[in-house]
XYZ file of C-alpha atoms in Angstrom:
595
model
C 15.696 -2.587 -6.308
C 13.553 -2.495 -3.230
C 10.424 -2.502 -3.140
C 8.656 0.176 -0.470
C 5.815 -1.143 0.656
C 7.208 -1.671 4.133
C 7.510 2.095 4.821
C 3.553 2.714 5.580
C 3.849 2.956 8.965
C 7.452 4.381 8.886
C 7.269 7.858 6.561
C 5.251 9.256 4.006
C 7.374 8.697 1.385
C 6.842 8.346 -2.295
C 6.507 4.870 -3.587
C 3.905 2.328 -4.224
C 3.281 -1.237 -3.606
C 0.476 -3.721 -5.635
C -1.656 -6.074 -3.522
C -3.902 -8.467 -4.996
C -6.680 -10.565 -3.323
C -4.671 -13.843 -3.944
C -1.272 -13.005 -2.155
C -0.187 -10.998 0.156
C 2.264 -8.300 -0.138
C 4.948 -9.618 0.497
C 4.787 -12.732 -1.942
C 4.086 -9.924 -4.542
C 7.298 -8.153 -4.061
C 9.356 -11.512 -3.644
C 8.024 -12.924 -6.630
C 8.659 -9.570 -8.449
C 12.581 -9.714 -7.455
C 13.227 -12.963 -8.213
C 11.896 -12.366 -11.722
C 14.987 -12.766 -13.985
C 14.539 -9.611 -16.057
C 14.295 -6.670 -13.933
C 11.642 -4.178 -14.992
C 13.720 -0.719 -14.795
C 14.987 -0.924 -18.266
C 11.306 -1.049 -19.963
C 11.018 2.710 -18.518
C 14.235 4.073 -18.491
C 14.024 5.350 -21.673
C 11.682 7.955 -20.269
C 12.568 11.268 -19.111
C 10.996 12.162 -15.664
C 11.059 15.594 -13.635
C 9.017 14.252 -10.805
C 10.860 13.142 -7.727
C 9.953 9.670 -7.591
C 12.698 8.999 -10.372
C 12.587 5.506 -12.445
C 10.454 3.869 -10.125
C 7.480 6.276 -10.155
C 7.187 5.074 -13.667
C 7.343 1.212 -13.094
C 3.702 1.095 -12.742
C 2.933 1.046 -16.414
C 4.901 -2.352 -16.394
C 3.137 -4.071 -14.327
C 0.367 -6.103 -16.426
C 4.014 -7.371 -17.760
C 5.702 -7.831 -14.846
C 3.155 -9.712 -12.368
C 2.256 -13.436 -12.541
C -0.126 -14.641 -15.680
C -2.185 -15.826 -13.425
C -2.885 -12.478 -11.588
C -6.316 -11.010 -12.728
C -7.158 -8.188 -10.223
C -5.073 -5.700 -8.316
C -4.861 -2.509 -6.031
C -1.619 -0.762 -6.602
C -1.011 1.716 -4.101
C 1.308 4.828 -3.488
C 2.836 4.563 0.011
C 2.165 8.344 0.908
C -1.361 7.062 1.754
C -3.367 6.853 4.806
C -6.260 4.449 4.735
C -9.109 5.338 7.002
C -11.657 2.534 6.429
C -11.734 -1.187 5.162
C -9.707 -1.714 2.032
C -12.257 -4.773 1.037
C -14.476 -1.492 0.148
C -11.716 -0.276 -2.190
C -11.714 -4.008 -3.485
C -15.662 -4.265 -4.267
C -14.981 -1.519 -6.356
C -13.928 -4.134 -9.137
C -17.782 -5.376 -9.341
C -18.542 -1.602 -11.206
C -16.402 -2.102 -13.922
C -17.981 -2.805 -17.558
C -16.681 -5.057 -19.842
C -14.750 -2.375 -21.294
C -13.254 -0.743 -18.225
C -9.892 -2.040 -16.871
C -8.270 1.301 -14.861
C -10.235 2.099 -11.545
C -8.561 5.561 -10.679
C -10.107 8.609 -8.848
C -9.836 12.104 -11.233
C -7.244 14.888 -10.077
C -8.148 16.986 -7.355
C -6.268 20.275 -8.806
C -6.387 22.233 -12.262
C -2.949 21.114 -12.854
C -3.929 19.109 -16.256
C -5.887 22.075 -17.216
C -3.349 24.297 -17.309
C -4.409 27.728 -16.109
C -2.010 26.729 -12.460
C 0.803 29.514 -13.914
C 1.789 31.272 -17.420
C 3.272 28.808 -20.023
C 2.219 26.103 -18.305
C 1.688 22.887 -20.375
C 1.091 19.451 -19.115
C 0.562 16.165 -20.431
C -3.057 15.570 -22.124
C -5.884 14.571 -19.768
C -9.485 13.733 -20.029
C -10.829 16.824 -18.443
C -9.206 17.376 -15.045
C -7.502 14.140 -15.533
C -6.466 11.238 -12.825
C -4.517 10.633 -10.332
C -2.671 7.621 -10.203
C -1.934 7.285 -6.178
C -4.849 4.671 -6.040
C -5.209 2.402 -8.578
C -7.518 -0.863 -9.725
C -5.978 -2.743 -12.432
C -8.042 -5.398 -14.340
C -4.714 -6.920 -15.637
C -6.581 -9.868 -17.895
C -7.673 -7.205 -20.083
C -4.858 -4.917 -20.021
C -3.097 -7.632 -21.462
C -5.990 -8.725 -23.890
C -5.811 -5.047 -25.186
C -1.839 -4.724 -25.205
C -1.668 -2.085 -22.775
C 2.602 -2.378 -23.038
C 2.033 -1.435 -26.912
C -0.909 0.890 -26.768
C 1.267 3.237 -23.208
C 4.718 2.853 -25.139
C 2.986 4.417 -28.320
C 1.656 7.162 -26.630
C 4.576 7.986 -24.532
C 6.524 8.070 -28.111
C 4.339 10.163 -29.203
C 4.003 13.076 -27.019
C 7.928 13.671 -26.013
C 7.740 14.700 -29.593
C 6.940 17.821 -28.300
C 6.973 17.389 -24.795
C 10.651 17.199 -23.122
C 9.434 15.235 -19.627
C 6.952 13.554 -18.046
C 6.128 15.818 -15.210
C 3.954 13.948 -13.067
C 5.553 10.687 -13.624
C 3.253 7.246 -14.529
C 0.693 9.205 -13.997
C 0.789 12.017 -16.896
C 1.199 8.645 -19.610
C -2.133 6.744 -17.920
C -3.919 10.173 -18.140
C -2.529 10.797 -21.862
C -3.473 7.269 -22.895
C -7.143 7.544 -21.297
C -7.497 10.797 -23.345
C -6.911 8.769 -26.062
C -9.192 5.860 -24.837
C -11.749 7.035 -22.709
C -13.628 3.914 -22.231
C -10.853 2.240 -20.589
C -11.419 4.119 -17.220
C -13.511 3.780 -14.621
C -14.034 7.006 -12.189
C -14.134 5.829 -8.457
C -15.555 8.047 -5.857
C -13.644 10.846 -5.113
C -13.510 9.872 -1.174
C -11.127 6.946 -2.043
C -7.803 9.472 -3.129
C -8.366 12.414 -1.284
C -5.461 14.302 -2.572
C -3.567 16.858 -0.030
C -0.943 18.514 -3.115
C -0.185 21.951 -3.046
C -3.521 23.051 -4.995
C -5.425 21.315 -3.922
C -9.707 21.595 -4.325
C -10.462 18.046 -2.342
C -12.541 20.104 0.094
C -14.761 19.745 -2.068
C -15.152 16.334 -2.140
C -16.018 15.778 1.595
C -18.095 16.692 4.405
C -16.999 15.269 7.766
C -14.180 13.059 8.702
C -16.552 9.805 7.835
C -16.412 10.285 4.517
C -13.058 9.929 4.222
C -11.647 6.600 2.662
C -8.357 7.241 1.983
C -6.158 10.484 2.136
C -3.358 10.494 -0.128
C -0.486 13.170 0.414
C 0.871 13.874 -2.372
C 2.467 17.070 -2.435
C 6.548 17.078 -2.231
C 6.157 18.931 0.953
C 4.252 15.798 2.357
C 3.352 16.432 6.291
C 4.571 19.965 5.885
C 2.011 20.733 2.976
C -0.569 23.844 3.650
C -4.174 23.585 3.391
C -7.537 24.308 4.879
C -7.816 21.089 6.906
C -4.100 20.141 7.015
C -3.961 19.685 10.613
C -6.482 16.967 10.898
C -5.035 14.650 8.322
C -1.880 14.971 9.995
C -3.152 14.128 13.230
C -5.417 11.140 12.116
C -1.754 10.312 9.878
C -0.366 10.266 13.484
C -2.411 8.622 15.696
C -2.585 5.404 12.875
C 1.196 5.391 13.071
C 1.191 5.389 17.192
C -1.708 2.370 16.898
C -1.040 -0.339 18.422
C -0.027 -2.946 15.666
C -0.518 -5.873 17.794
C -4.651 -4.944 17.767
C -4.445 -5.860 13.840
C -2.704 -9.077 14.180
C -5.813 -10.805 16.105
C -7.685 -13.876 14.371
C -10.979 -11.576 15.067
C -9.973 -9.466 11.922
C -8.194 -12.216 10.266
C -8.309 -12.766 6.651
C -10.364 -15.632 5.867
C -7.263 -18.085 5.101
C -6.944 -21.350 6.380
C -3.481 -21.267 8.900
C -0.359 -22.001 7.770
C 1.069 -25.777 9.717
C 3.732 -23.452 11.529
C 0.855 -21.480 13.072
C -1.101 -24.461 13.823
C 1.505 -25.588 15.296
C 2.297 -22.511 17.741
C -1.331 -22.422 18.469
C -1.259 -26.145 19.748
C 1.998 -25.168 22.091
C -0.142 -22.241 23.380
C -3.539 -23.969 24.103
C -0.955 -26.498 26.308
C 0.256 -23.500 28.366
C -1.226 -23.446 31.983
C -1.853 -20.387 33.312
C -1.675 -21.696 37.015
C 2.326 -22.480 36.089
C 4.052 -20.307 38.044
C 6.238 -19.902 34.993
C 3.466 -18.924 32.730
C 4.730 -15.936 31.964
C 8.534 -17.338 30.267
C 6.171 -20.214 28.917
C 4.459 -17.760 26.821
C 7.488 -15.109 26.032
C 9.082 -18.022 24.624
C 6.345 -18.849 22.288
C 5.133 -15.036 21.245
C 6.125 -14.268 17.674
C 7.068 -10.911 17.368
C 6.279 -8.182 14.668
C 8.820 -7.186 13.055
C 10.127 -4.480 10.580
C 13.636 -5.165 9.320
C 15.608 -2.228 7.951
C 13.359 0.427 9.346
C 15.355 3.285 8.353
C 17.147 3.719 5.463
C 20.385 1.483 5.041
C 23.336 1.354 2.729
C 24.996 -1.654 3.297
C 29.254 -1.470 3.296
C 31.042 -3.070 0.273
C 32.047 -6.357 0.908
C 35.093 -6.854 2.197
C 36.972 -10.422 3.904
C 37.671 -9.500 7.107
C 34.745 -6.742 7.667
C 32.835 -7.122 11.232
C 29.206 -6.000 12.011
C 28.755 -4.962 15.880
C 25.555 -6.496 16.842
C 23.339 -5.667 19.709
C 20.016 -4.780 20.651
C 18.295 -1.772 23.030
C 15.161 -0.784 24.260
C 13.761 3.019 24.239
C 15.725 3.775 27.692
C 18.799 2.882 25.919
C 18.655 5.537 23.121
C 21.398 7.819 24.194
C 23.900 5.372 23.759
C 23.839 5.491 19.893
C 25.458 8.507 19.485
C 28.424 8.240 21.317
C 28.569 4.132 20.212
C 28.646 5.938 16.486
C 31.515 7.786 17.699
C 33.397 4.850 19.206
C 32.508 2.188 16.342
C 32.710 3.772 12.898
C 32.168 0.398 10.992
C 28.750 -1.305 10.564
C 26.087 -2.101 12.734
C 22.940 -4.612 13.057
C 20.473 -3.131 16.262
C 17.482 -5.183 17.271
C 14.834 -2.394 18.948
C 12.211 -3.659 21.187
C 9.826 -0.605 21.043
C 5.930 -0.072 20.609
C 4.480 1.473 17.658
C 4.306 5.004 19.548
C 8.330 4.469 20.339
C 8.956 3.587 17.187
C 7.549 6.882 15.871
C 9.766 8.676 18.826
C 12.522 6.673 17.316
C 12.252 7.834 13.839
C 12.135 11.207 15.264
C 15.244 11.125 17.521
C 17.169 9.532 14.251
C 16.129 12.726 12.050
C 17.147 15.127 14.574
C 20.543 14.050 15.511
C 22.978 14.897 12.936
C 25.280 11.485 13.967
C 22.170 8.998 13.755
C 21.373 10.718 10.124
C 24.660 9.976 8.478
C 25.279 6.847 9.279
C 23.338 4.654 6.949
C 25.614 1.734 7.514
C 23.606 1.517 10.884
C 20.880 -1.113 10.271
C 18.228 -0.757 12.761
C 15.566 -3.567 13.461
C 12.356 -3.049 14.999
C 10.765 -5.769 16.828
C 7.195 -4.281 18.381
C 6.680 -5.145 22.096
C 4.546 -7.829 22.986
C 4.386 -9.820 26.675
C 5.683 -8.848 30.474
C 9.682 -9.608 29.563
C 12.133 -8.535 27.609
C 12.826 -10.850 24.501
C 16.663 -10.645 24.929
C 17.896 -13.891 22.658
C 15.369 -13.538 19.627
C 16.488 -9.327 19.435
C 20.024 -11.106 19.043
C 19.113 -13.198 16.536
C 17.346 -10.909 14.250
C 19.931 -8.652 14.655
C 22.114 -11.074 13.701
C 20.338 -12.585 10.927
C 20.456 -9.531 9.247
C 24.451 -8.921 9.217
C 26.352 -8.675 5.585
C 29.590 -8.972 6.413
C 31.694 -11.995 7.280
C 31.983 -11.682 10.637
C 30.152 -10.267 14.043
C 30.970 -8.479 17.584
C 28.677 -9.526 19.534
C 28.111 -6.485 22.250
C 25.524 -5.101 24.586
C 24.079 -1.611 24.063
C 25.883 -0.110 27.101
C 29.012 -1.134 26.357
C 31.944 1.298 24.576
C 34.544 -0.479 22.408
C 37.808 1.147 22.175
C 38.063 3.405 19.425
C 40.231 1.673 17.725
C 38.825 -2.014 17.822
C 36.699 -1.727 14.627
C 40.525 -1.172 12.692
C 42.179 -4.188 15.060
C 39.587 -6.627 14.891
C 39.912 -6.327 11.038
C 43.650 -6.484 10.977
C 43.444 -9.860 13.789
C 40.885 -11.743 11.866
C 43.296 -11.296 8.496
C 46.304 -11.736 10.740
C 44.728 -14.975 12.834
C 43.689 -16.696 8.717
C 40.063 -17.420 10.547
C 39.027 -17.164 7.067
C 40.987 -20.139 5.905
C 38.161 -22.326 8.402
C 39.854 -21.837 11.537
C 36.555 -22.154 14.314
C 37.682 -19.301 16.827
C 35.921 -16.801 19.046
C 37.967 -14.047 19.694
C 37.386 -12.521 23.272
C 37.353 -8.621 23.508
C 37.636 -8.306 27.410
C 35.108 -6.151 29.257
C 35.618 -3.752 32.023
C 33.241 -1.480 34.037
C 33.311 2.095 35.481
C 30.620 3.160 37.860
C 31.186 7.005 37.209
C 28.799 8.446 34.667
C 31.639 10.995 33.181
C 34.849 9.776 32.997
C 37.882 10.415 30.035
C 37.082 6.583 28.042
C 40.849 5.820 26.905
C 42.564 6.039 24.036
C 44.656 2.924 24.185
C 45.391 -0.053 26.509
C 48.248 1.900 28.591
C 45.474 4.120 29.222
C 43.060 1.686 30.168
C 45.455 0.348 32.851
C 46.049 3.163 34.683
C 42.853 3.933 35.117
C 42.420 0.365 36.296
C 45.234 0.592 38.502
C 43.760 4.043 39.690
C 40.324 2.688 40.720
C 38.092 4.241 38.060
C 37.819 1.019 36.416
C 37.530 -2.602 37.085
C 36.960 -5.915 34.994
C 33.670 -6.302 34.210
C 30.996 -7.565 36.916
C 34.232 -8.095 39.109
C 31.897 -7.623 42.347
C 28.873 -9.009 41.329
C 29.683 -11.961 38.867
C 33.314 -12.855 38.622
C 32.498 -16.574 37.035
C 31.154 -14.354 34.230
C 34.694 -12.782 33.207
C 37.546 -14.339 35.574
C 38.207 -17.264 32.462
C 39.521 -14.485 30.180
C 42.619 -14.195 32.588
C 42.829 -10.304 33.075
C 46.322 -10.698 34.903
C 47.719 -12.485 31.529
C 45.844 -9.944 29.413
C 47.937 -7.105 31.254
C 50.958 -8.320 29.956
C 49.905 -10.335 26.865
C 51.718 -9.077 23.437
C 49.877 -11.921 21.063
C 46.293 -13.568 21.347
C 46.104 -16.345 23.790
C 43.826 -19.196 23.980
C 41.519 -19.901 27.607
C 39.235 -23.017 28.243
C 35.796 -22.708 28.561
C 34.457 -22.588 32.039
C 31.118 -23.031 33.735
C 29.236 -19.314 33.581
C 31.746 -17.849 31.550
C 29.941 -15.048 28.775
C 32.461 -13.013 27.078
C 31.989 -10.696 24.309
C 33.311 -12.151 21.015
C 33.994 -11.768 17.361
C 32.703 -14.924 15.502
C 31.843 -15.497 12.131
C 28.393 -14.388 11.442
C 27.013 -17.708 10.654
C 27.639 -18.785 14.337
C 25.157 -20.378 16.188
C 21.947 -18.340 17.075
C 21.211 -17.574 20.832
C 18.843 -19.837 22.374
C 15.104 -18.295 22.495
C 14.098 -19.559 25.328
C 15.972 -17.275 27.993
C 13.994 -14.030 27.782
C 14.518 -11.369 30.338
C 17.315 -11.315 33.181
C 19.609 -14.500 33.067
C 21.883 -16.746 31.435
C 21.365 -15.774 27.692
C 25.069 -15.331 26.593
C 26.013 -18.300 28.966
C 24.003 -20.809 26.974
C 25.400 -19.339 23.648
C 29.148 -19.386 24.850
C 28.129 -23.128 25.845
C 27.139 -23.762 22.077
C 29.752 -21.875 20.825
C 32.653 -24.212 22.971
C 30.290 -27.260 21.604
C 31.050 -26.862 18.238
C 34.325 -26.445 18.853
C 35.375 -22.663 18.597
C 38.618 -21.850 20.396
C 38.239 -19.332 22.281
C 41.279 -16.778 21.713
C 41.447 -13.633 23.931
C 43.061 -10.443 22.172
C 45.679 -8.722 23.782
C 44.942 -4.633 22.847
C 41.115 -5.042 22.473
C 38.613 -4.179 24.699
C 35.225 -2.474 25.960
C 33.874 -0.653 28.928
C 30.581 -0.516 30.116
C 28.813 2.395 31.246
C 26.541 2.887 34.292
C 22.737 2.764 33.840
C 19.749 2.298 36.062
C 18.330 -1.436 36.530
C 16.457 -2.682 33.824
C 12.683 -4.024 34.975
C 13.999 -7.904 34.798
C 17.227 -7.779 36.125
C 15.020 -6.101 39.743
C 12.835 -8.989 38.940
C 15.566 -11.425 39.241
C 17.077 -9.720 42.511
C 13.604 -9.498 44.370
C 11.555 -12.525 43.138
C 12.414 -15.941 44.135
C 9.929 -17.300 41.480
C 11.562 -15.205 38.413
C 14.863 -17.454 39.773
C 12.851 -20.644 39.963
C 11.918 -20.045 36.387
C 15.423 -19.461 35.450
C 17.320 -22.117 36.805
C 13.988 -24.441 34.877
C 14.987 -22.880 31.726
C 18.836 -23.707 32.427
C 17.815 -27.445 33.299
C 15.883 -27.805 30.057
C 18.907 -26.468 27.784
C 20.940 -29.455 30.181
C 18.722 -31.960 28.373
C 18.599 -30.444 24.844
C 22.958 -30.288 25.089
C 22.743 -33.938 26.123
C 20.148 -34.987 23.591
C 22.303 -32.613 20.843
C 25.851 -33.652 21.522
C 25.667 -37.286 23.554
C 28.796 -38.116 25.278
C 30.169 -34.991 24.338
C 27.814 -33.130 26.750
C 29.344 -34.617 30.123
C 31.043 -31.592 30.784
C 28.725 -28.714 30.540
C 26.409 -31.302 32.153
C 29.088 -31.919 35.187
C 29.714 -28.209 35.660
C 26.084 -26.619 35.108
C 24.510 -28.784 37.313
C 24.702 -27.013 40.864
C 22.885 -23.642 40.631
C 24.863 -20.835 40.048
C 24.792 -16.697 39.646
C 22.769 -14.587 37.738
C 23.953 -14.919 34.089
């Protein structure tokens, strides 16, 4: 099951999500899953026309469901925009009587009074009824009243004669609070202000500050028609383009004492000095990163032994390469996106409209929100890579193009090479450039040659940064028939296939410089081999400079920085490995190239 709180500020969708004044969201939904009796069964026996399905009746299970201990909560649909201070929603609770133990806001339509078309016949409702897209739950005396007998009896009851719920949940809490009036108590209209198809919530406002929360929840969603459609969408819009960083500040903090790990980051910040010319890395290093995992839908691949994930990570100038890297790589992927809340709404938006991005939901992309001057290149690795299902990982830039058929070979060399039988190897996929923005990409390694041999393509950074690629032997390659093994050298940063619980990229190198270096370091540490494969490869395409790689070419300080960062992970090898650290600590030592 999954739980779909987390799409707020994605898509109006239909789902909900409790939240309780003792624990966060989050720790509700964890503590829900790891329950050992799911809670689908207990409503399955229901028959529901409404699109939610199975889970727009798990509300009535809640009281069941949630901790004992759990007195209060706010169960929300996620098709709902909040436009003031949900403590106000929370007060609420001090109105109840003794009696009362359902907060909910009464149906802003005539659809339980059944005059909306001929032969229609809902559920039973107190009057105009409720609607259940807002909800305050005294769950102490749901219990005390046995709410699980008293809904299951009335749901029984009336699918006697009634073949469906219609509206989901909500038609069985109205037809129990006919039933058991007293049970309810009516909030103010303002806080469910319902945009469905017949709607009559015009009524129930004035101007835009009255609003508390709107609540769209018509099928149609964003696309529904009424009087003042266009402002809810708008103010919809504009929440999902904030700025998400603004409601992370300790000024509108929860009154919570901070956990030790944030203690603990707040001690390494208040050392910082801001005169350090380095500042600015100091404080990348340190910034911890919103992030929404899974941000569009995702349907993970069966499991399989010798499946890989290609893992890599873009920014918003990089979009255009996810088409055409669908085309090229038609197995699973893991992308880290480092995007504001606006891009992320462009994002969203580019995915719906492009028929390739759509149907590939074994694409799982990652959004990490932008925050600080440069580009967080290692941690968008390692949440990528954190996230990957299957046994093993490409690990590949954005820009890059893997032959078409290296998804297939990879699969067949990892079975072929027994890495699963605890063999520690790296498998090279050697990288080549072109510097022409339309070119035929080729179908297979003769291919690849003669276009090689022909000028229109080269080995990777073959100009700029041989030490970088040289150690994969590209004159062996040529000729190789069977994966051969090369030595690690200083600088060298190939693209590999490792298994995915590899060591993480170090955090600390954030913008232009030496972030796969360090890793490939780790990676020869612990001992991978490092095997190059004799028909793989990828080509990277041409793009404008990114903003830190100029930095690195024009500022002598951005280099300082760098080659600071590169003497610190010197100490950490030799304080990690001992003896065994001579090398890297023999060959990193003079100052090098860029990466």
């Amino acid at each position: 099951m999954r739980w779909p709180g987390a799409s707020w500020r994605r898509s109006s969708t239909h789902g909900w999500c409790p939240l309780s004044g003792s624990a966060s969201t989050t720790l509700m939904s964890s503590r829900l899953m790891a329950r050992p009796s799911p809670p689908q069964p207990q409503v399955s026996w229901i028959p529901n026309k409404h699109y939610s399905g199975l889970y727009g009746l798990m509300k009535l299970v809640l009281p069941g469901v949630l901790p004992p201990d759990l007195v209060r909560v706010i169960v929300l649909d996620t098709d709902v925009t909040f436009a003031s201070d949900i403590a106000e929603l929370w007060a609420l609770f001090a109105h109840f009587s003794d009696e009362q133990v359902i907060g909910l806001v009464e149906n802003q339509s005539d659809w339980y009074l059944g005059n909306l078309w001929r032969n229609h016949r809902p559920w039973p409702a107190l009057g105009r009824g409720f609607n259940t897209g807002v909800i305050l739950l005294r769950l102490d005396r749901l219990r005390q009243t046995g709410w699980e007998q008293m809904w299951k009896l009335t749901a029984t009851q009336e699918l006697v004669t009634l073949p469906a719920t219609s509206l989901a949940d909500q038609d069985i809490f109205n037809a129990v609070i006919k039933g058991h009036p007293g049970l309810v108590q009516p909030l103010p209209c303002v806080w469910n202000v319902q945009l469905s198809d017949h709607t009559l919530a015009e009524r129930c406002y004035l101007e835009a500050a009255d609003l508390k929360v709107i609540h769209w929840n018509s099928p149609k969603k964003l696309r529904v028609k009424n009087k003042h459609v266009e402002f809810f969408r708008n103010l919809y819009l504009t929440f999902l383009e904030y700025d998400g960083n603004l409601l992370r500040r300790g000024l509108f903090g929860c009154p919570s004492p901070p956990s030790p790990e944030a203690e603990q980051l707040q001690r390494a910040l208040a050392q910082l000095n801001e005169e350090d010319v380095c500042f600015e890395f100091r404080q990348q290093q340190l910034t911890v990163h919103r992030v929404h995992l899974t941000f569009l839908p995702h349907e993970p691949p069966l499991s399989q032994p010798h499946d890989v994930t290609l893992v890599a990570h873009l920014s918003m100038d990089r979009l255009q390469m996810l088409e055409v890297l669908c085309r090229h790589w038609p197995g699973p992927m893991s992308l880290a996106l480092y995007l504001t809340d606006a891009e992320a709404q462009q994002f969203l938006r580019f995915v719906e409209a492009s028929v390739v991005l759509s149907a590939r939901l074994d694409v799982a992309y990652h959004v990490v929100y932008r925050e600080g001057p440069l580009y967080p290149i290692n941690q968008l690795r390692n949440v990528a890579l954190a996230q990957v299902l299957t046994p093993y990982v490409f690990l590949s830039d954005i820009d890059f193009l893997p032959s078409y058929s290296l998804y297939d070979y990879l699969r067949a060399s990892i079975w072929q090479l027994e890495l699963g039988r605890g063999r520690k190897a790296a498998l090279v996929v050697p990288a080549f450039e072109t510097l022409h923005y339309h070119f035929t990409f080729p179908s297979s390694k003769a291919e690849l040659l003669a276009l090689l041999d022909a000028g229109s393509l080269s080995t990777f950074r073959y100009h700029e940064w041989p030490r970088g690629y040289e150690p994969t032997d590209y004159a062996r390659w040529r000729e190789a028939q069977a994966p051969y093994r090369v030595q690690w050298v200083a600088d060298y940063e190939p693209y590999v296939v490792v298994p995915r619980d590899c060591p993480r990229y170090d955090p600390r190198f954030v913008g232009f410089g030496w972030n796969k270096v360090a890793h490939i370091v780790e990676l020869d540490a612990q001992e991978y081999e490092l095997l190059v494969l004799p028909e793989a490869f990828t080509i990277h395409l041409p793009h404008t400079p990114s903003l830190d790689i100029s930095r690195f070419r024009s500022n002598p300080t951005y280099r300082e920085c760098l080659q600071a960062l590169k003497d610190e992970f010197h100490q950490d090898l030799s304080r990690r490995y001992g003896a065994a650290a001579v090398k890297y600590l023999t060959a990193l030592q003079q100052p090098r190239g860029p990466t």
